[in-house]
Amino acid sequence: MVDGRSSREAALAVARRLAAHGHRALFAGGAVRDRLLGREPGDHDVATAATPEEVEALFPGALTVGARFGVVVVPADGANIEVATFRADGRYVDGRHPDQVTFSDPPTDASRRDFTVNGLFEDPETGEVLDYVGGRADLSARLLRAIGDPEARFREDHLRLLRAVRFACALGFAIEPQTFVAVRRLAPLAADVSNERIRDEILKTLRAGRGRGLRLLARSGLLAVVLPEIEAMRGVPQPPPYHPEGDVFFHTALVLDRLDLSGAGPDECDALLLGALLHDVGKPPTRTTDPDGRIRFNGHDAVGAEMSAALLERLRLPGRVTEQVGALVGAHMTFPNLPKMRQNRLRRFLGAPDFPLHLALHRADCGASHGDLSLAAYCEERLAAFAGEPVLPPPLVKGRDLLAIGYRPGPRLGAILEWVRELQLDGVVHDAPEAVRRVLEAYPPDASESSGP
Ligand code: ATP
Ligand code: MG
C-alpha cells in the first residue's frame, strides 16, 4: 500500500511520460472527486489517449489486465497505476460487461462512467478540472446522480445498483431522486451480481454507512435481493420492555451505529460489523407468541449462528471471519448467564482471544435497546479480579506428563486432561503435583494401559 501522496506522485510521473510522448493523460474518477472533497484520495487512475499497446511500449513491466477494456497496470514507485485508454462502451450484453469497447476522447469516456461525481478528470500538471457531466455541481450539492438516463445505466451494468448505495454511504451523499427511483425499480437485477461483488459492496456500505447503509439497502429494495435473511427482520416486533427502540431491523441498524470499532483491526472490524448485522438474524424464523401475547425468540442465537455461517459462506467471506461472526452470533445471549457460570467456563469465555469482540457487540446490543450495561461491567470486574494472573493460565498437566506415568494416548486421555483442566480453572486444584494426584485417584491408568510386561 502506498499513501495518497505517493500514489499521486507515481501517477504524475506516469502521466508526464505519456504526455512527453504526445499522449494526452488525465487523472480520472475517484482521485479527482476525493481531492475536490478535501479527502485523501485512494488510488490515482490515469485516463489517456494512448492505446494499451502504446502504454505497454512506454512502460517496461506494465501489465495489461483488461485488454478488451484498454486497461494497463503500470508499476511506478511501489504503486500500481491503472492507465485506461479513453473509451466508449459498446452494448452491454450480460448485465455487467460491454460486448466491445472503442477508443475515444475524454467527454465520451466521462459519459460511460457511472455517477457524475465519478466522471471528472483533472489535468495533472495544472490541477484544472474537466467536467463534462455536471459532477462539480453534484459534489457541491452532495448528490449521487447517475450519468445520463439512470434506468439505462443500471440496466447496462447491474453492479451499479449496489455501487449507488455504497457511494452514497462512502461520500455521505443523498441519492438524487430520479437515480433512486431507478435503483428501486431495477433492484431485482442485482440478483445476478456475483457473490464476491455483493460481498465487497455490502462490506464497503456497512463500513462507511453503518446503520444508514443498512437502511438505504432496505429502502432501495436491494436488501431483499442480496440479503433476504436480513430483509426478513423488517417489521418483526420485539417485546417492548427489552426493546423500546422498535422492530428487529431497526434495532440491528442501531447496533451497527453503536459499535465501537476503535482498536479493532480490519478483519475484526468486518467481523464486528457482520456480527452486528447478523446477531438477531435467527429471530424471524424462531419467533413465537405466548397466549398472553409475549413475544419470544427461543434459540435464535444458535439458529442465527447457522444462518450466519451459510450466508457468509455464500458471500465467500474468508473462513476466519465467517468463524468469528458465527461465534459472535452464537454467543451473544451468553452474557446474561455469566454471573451464574462456573469459574472454568467464565474464564474460558473471558480469556478467549475474541472476547473483546463479544464484549463490543454486547455493549452495542445493550446500547441499542434497554441501555443496561451491568453485564458488561460485570465482565470488566471479573477481568480486573483475575488481573495479575492470566485469565487462562497454562494447563497444570499436559498429555506428555500423563504419558510419562503410564497413560496411553487416546480419547480417554483427552477426556482426563479436559477434566483436570476444569478443576484448575474452577480453582479446585492449584499446582501440578496436586493435579496429578487427583488424576491418579479419579482415573487410575487401567491395567490395559500400563506399559510394563
Ligand atoms: P474508490 O475510492 O472506492 O476506489 P473510485 O471512484 O476510484 O472509488 P473505482 O471502483 O475504483 O471507484 O472505479 C474507478 C472509476 O471507474 C470510477 O470513479 C468510475 O468513474 C469508473 N467506474 C468504475 N466502475 C464502474 C462501473 N461499474 N460503471 C461505470 N463506471 C465505473
Ligand atoms: Mg478506485
mmCIF file of C-alpha atoms in Angstrom, residues 113-317:
data_model
loop_
_atom_site.group_PDB
_atom_site.id
_atom_site.type_symbol
_atom_site.label_atom_id
_atom_site.label_comp_id
_atom_site.label_asym_id
_atom_site.label_seq_id
_atom_site.Cartn_x
_atom_site.Cartn_y
_atom_site.Cartn_z
ATOM 1 C CA ARG A 113 -18.745 6.222 -16.221
ATOM 2 C CA ASP A 114 -21.355 5.558 -13.547
ATOM 3 C CA PHE A 115 -22.032 8.660 -11.430
ATOM 4 C CA THR A 116 -21.431 12.321 -12.183
ATOM 5 C CA VAL A 117 -19.075 12.757 -9.230
ATOM 6 C CA ASN A 118 -17.045 9.803 -10.575
ATOM 7 C CA GLY A 119 -16.924 11.279 -14.078
ATOM 8 C CA LEU A 120 -14.454 14.116 -13.509
ATOM 9 C CA PHE A 121 -10.965 14.496 -14.973
ATOM 10 C CA GLU A 122 -8.064 16.568 -13.764
ATOM 11 C CA ASP A 123 -5.106 17.889 -15.687
ATOM 12 C CA PRO A 124 -2.253 16.554 -13.568
ATOM 13 C CA GLU A 125 0.073 19.482 -14.346
ATOM 14 C CA THR A 126 -2.319 22.371 -13.774
ATOM 15 C CA GLY A 127 -4.890 20.816 -11.450
ATOM 16 C CA GLU A 128 -7.610 22.074 -13.807
ATOM 17 C CA VAL A 129 -10.795 20.017 -13.508
ATOM 18 C CA LEU A 130 -12.558 18.906 -16.683
ATOM 19 C CA ASP A 131 -16.229 18.386 -16.012
ATOM 20 C CA TYR A 132 -18.321 17.053 -18.925
ATOM 21 C CA VAL A 133 -21.109 15.591 -16.797
ATOM 22 C CA GLY A 134 -22.024 18.171 -14.154
ATOM 23 C CA GLY A 135 -20.021 16.404 -11.473
ATOM 24 C CA ARG A 136 -18.864 19.545 -9.683
ATOM 25 C CA ALA A 137 -22.379 20.825 -9.106
ATOM 26 C CA ASP A 138 -23.367 17.452 -7.658
ATOM 27 C CA LEU A 139 -20.297 17.419 -5.429
ATOM 28 C CA SER A 140 -21.379 20.794 -4.033
ATOM 29 C CA ALA A 141 -24.963 19.615 -3.625
ATOM 30 C CA ARG A 142 -23.722 16.334 -2.138
ATOM 31 C CA LEU A 143 -25.776 14.309 -4.570
ATOM 32 C CA LEU A 144 -25.055 10.961 -6.141
ATOM 33 C CA ARG A 145 -26.557 11.080 -9.650
ATOM 34 C CA ALA A 146 -26.259 8.579 -12.485
ATOM 35 C CA ILE A 147 -24.688 9.938 -15.658
ATOM 36 C CA GLY A 148 -27.300 10.027 -18.419
ATOM 37 C CA ASP A 149 -30.534 8.028 -18.177
ATOM 38 C CA PRO A 150 -30.378 6.250 -14.803
ATOM 39 C CA GLU A 151 -32.508 3.275 -15.835
ATOM 40 C CA ALA A 152 -30.457 2.668 -18.947
ATOM 41 C CA ARG A 153 -27.221 2.896 -16.983
ATOM 42 C CA PHE A 154 -28.364 0.439 -14.317
ATOM 43 C CA ARG A 155 -29.703 -1.959 -16.949
ATOM 44 C CA GLU A 156 -26.299 -1.941 -18.626
ATOM 45 C CA ASP A 157 -24.405 -2.904 -15.504
ATOM 46 C CA HIS A 158 -26.313 -4.274 -12.533
ATOM 47 C CA LEU A 159 -23.389 -3.812 -10.169
ATOM 48 C CA ARG A 160 -24.020 -0.057 -10.386
ATOM 49 C CA LEU A 161 -27.189 -0.552 -8.314
ATOM 50 C CA LEU A 162 -25.085 -1.629 -5.346
ATOM 51 C CA ARG A 163 -22.427 0.973 -6.119
ATOM 52 C CA ALA A 164 -25.082 3.697 -5.854
ATOM 53 C CA VAL A 165 -25.812 2.806 -2.231
ATOM 54 C CA ARG A 166 -22.146 2.250 -1.494
ATOM 55 C CA PHE A 167 -21.016 5.640 -2.803
ATOM 56 C CA ALA A 168 -23.925 7.421 -1.108
ATOM 57 C CA CYS A 169 -22.595 5.963 2.161
ATOM 58 C CA ALA A 170 -18.900 6.429 1.465
ATOM 59 C CA LEU A 171 -19.397 10.051 0.489
ATOM 60 C CA GLY A 172 -22.242 10.834 2.873
ATOM 61 C CA PHE A 173 -24.355 11.959 -0.100
ATOM 62 C CA ALA A 174 -28.049 11.680 -0.813
ATOM 63 C CA ILE A 175 -29.030 9.711 -3.892
ATOM 64 C CA GLU A 176 -30.627 12.026 -6.449
ATOM 65 C CA PRO A 177 -34.380 11.227 -6.653
ATOM 66 C CA GLN A 178 -34.546 10.042 -10.291
ATOM 67 C CA THR A 179 -31.477 7.907 -9.705
ATOM 68 C CA PHE A 180 -33.047 6.443 -6.576
ATOM 69 C CA VAL A 181 -36.332 5.709 -8.352
ATOM 70 C CA ALA A 182 -34.348 3.784 -10.950
ATOM 71 C CA VAL A 183 -32.458 1.825 -8.277
ATOM 72 C CA ARG A 184 -35.708 0.846 -6.611
ATOM 73 C CA ARG A 185 -37.350 -0.167 -9.856
ATOM 74 C CA LEU A 186 -34.405 -2.226 -11.053
ATOM 75 C CA ALA A 187 -33.204 -3.635 -7.706
ATOM 76 C CA PRO A 188 -34.216 -7.202 -8.701
ATOM 77 C CA LEU A 189 -31.494 -7.100 -11.372
ATOM 78 C CA ALA A 190 -28.890 -7.164 -8.605
ATOM 79 C CA ALA A 191 -29.721 -10.860 -8.215
ATOM 80 C CA ASP A 192 -27.235 -11.770 -10.945
ATOM 81 C CA VAL A 193 -24.300 -9.834 -9.498
ATOM 82 C CA SER A 194 -21.607 -12.271 -8.374
ATOM 83 C CA ASN A 195 -21.487 -13.130 -4.682
ATOM 84 C CA GLU A 196 -17.938 -11.792 -4.401
ATOM 85 C CA ARG A 197 -19.026 -8.409 -5.763
ATOM 86 C CA ILE A 198 -22.049 -8.368 -3.476
ATOM 87 C CA ARG A 199 -19.746 -9.127 -0.546
ATOM 88 C CA ASP A 200 -17.375 -6.280 -1.437
ATOM 89 C CA GLU A 201 -20.159 -3.744 -1.889
ATOM 90 C CA ILE A 202 -22.010 -4.777 1.278
ATOM 91 C CA LEU A 203 -18.821 -4.554 3.332
ATOM 92 C CA LYS A 204 -17.947 -1.135 1.925
ATOM 93 C CA THR A 205 -21.512 0.019 2.535
ATOM 94 C CA LEU A 206 -21.501 -1.171 6.141
ATOM 95 C CA ARG A 207 -18.012 0.145 6.871
ATOM 96 C CA ALA A 208 -18.861 3.600 5.621
ATOM 97 C CA GLY A 209 -22.576 3.814 6.270
ATOM 98 C CA ARG A 210 -23.273 1.528 9.250
ATOM 99 C CA GLY A 211 -26.971 1.823 10.147
ATOM 100 C CA ARG A 212 -27.644 4.267 7.350
ATOM 101 C CA GLY A 213 -26.107 1.836 4.892
ATOM 102 C CA LEU A 214 -28.421 -0.916 6.092
ATOM 103 C CA ARG A 215 -31.496 1.299 5.936
ATOM 104 C CA LEU A 216 -30.566 2.526 2.479
ATOM 105 C CA LEU A 217 -30.100 -1.043 1.268
ATOM 106 C CA ALA A 218 -33.569 -1.801 2.615
ATOM 107 C CA ARG A 219 -35.286 1.286 1.184
ATOM 108 C CA SER A 220 -33.673 0.745 -2.206
ATOM 109 C CA GLY A 221 -35.092 -2.766 -2.418
ATOM 110 C CA LEU A 222 -31.592 -4.205 -2.747
ATOM 111 C CA LEU A 223 -31.570 -5.851 0.676
ATOM 112 C CA ALA A 224 -34.442 -8.159 -0.247
ATOM 113 C CA VAL A 225 -32.498 -9.262 -3.315
ATOM 114 C CA VAL A 226 -28.998 -9.726 -1.950
ATOM 115 C CA LEU A 227 -29.623 -10.491 1.744
ATOM 116 C CA PRO A 228 -33.180 -11.822 2.078
ATOM 117 C CA GLU A 229 -32.395 -13.168 5.561
ATOM 118 C CA ILE A 230 -31.795 -9.608 6.759
ATOM 119 C CA GLU A 231 -34.797 -8.239 4.877
ATOM 120 C CA ALA A 232 -36.906 -10.729 6.875
ATOM 121 C CA MET A 233 -36.105 -8.777 10.063
ATOM 122 C CA ARG A 234 -38.070 -5.765 8.865
ATOM 123 C CA GLY A 235 -41.300 -5.319 10.778
ATOM 124 C CA VAL A 236 -40.612 -8.198 13.194
ATOM 125 C CA PRO A 237 -41.837 -6.882 16.563
ATOM 126 C CA GLN A 238 -39.950 -7.379 19.839
ATOM 127 C CA PRO A 239 -41.007 -7.250 23.495
ATOM 128 C CA PRO A 240 -41.181 -3.529 24.331
ATOM 129 C CA PRO A 241 -39.647 -3.772 27.834
ATOM 130 C CA TYR A 242 -36.369 -5.071 26.399
ATOM 131 C CA HIS A 243 -36.605 -3.296 23.090
ATOM 132 C CA PRO A 244 -38.222 0.103 23.444
ATOM 133 C CA GLU A 245 -36.487 1.098 20.191
ATOM 134 C CA GLY A 246 -38.646 -0.948 17.834
ATOM 135 C CA ASP A 247 -38.500 -3.910 15.467
ATOM 136 C CA VAL A 248 -35.600 -6.292 14.891
ATOM 137 C CA PHE A 249 -34.439 -4.473 11.779
ATOM 138 C CA PHE A 250 -34.478 -1.055 13.403
ATOM 139 C CA HIS A 251 -32.616 -2.467 16.408
ATOM 140 C CA THR A 252 -29.977 -4.009 14.129
ATOM 141 C CA ALA A 253 -29.340 -0.702 12.356
ATOM 142 C CA LEU A 254 -28.896 0.949 15.748
ATOM 143 C CA VAL A 255 -26.448 -1.734 16.879
ATOM 144 C CA LEU A 256 -24.387 -1.043 13.756
ATOM 145 C CA ASP A 257 -24.319 2.645 14.645
ATOM 146 C CA ARG A 258 -23.374 1.924 18.245
ATOM 147 C CA LEU A 259 -20.416 -0.385 17.582
ATOM 148 C CA ASP A 260 -17.149 0.941 18.905
ATOM 149 C CA LEU A 261 -14.571 -0.169 16.340
ATOM 150 C CA SER A 262 -11.640 1.702 17.823
ATOM 151 C CA GLY A 263 -8.729 -0.608 18.375
ATOM 152 C CA ALA A 264 -10.107 -3.323 16.100
ATOM 153 C CA GLY A 265 -8.016 -4.426 13.112
ATOM 154 C CA PRO A 266 -9.550 -4.505 9.603
ATOM 155 C CA ASP A 267 -10.726 -8.130 9.775
ATOM 156 C CA GLU A 268 -12.026 -7.611 13.299
ATOM 157 C CA CYS A 269 -13.957 -4.567 12.121
ATOM 158 C CA ASP A 270 -15.575 -6.662 9.415
ATOM 159 C CA ALA A 271 -16.346 -9.423 11.914
ATOM 160 C CA LEU A 272 -17.962 -6.906 14.257
ATOM 161 C CA LEU A 273 -19.976 -5.212 11.516
ATOM 162 C CA LEU A 274 -21.185 -8.570 10.241
ATOM 163 C CA GLY A 275 -21.743 -9.794 13.802
ATOM 164 C CA ALA A 276 -23.957 -6.772 14.444
ATOM 165 C CA LEU A 277 -25.752 -7.231 11.135
ATOM 166 C CA LEU A 278 -26.418 -10.910 11.842
ATOM 167 C CA HIS A 279 -26.708 -11.176 15.617
ATOM 168 C CA ASP A 280 -30.511 -11.362 15.514
ATOM 169 C CA VAL A 281 -30.888 -12.958 12.087
ATOM 170 C CA GLY A 282 -32.316 -16.012 13.863
ATOM 171 C CA LYS A 283 -35.207 -14.004 15.277
ATOM 172 C CA PRO A 284 -37.644 -14.037 12.342
ATOM 173 C CA PRO A 285 -37.660 -17.851 11.964
ATOM 174 C CA THR A 286 -37.834 -18.535 15.736
ATOM 175 C CA ARG A 287 -40.487 -16.025 16.697
ATOM 176 C CA THR A 288 -43.397 -17.333 18.794
ATOM 177 C CA THR A 289 -46.124 -15.579 20.763
ATOM 178 C CA ASP A 290 -47.318 -16.863 24.156
ATOM 179 C CA PRO A 291 -51.062 -16.986 24.906
ATOM 180 C CA ASP A 292 -50.572 -13.840 26.991
ATOM 181 C CA GLY A 293 -49.107 -12.094 23.959
ATOM 182 C CA ARG A 294 -45.478 -12.245 24.995
ATOM 183 C CA ILE A 295 -43.083 -12.492 22.068
ATOM 184 C CA ARG A 296 -40.233 -14.996 22.256
ATOM 185 C CA PHE A 297 -37.312 -15.950 20.045
ATOM 186 C CA ASN A 298 -36.163 -19.158 21.716
ATOM 187 C CA GLY A 299 -32.917 -20.485 20.306
ATOM 188 C CA HIS A 300 -32.428 -17.542 17.978
ATOM 189 C CA ASP A 301 -28.741 -17.414 18.859
ATOM 190 C CA ALA A 302 -27.983 -20.962 17.710
ATOM 191 C CA VAL A 303 -30.284 -20.711 14.684
ATOM 192 C CA GLY A 304 -28.712 -17.346 13.881
ATOM 193 C CA ALA A 305 -25.196 -18.774 14.075
ATOM 194 C CA GLU A 306 -26.106 -21.419 11.499
ATOM 195 C CA MET A 307 -27.799 -18.904 9.242
ATOM 196 C CA SER A 308 -24.800 -16.602 9.523
ATOM 197 C CA ALA A 309 -22.375 -19.327 8.533
ATOM 198 C CA ALA A 310 -24.476 -20.220 5.498
ATOM 199 C CA LEU A 311 -24.868 -16.592 4.475
ATOM 200 C CA LEU A 312 -21.191 -15.739 4.850
ATOM 201 C CA GLU A 313 -20.102 -18.861 3.001
ATOM 202 C CA ARG A 314 -22.429 -17.891 0.198
ATOM 203 C CA LEU A 315 -20.760 -14.460 0.090
ATOM 204 C CA ARG A 316 -17.308 -16.088 0.173
ATOM 205 C CA LEU A 317 -16.081 -14.309 3.279
#
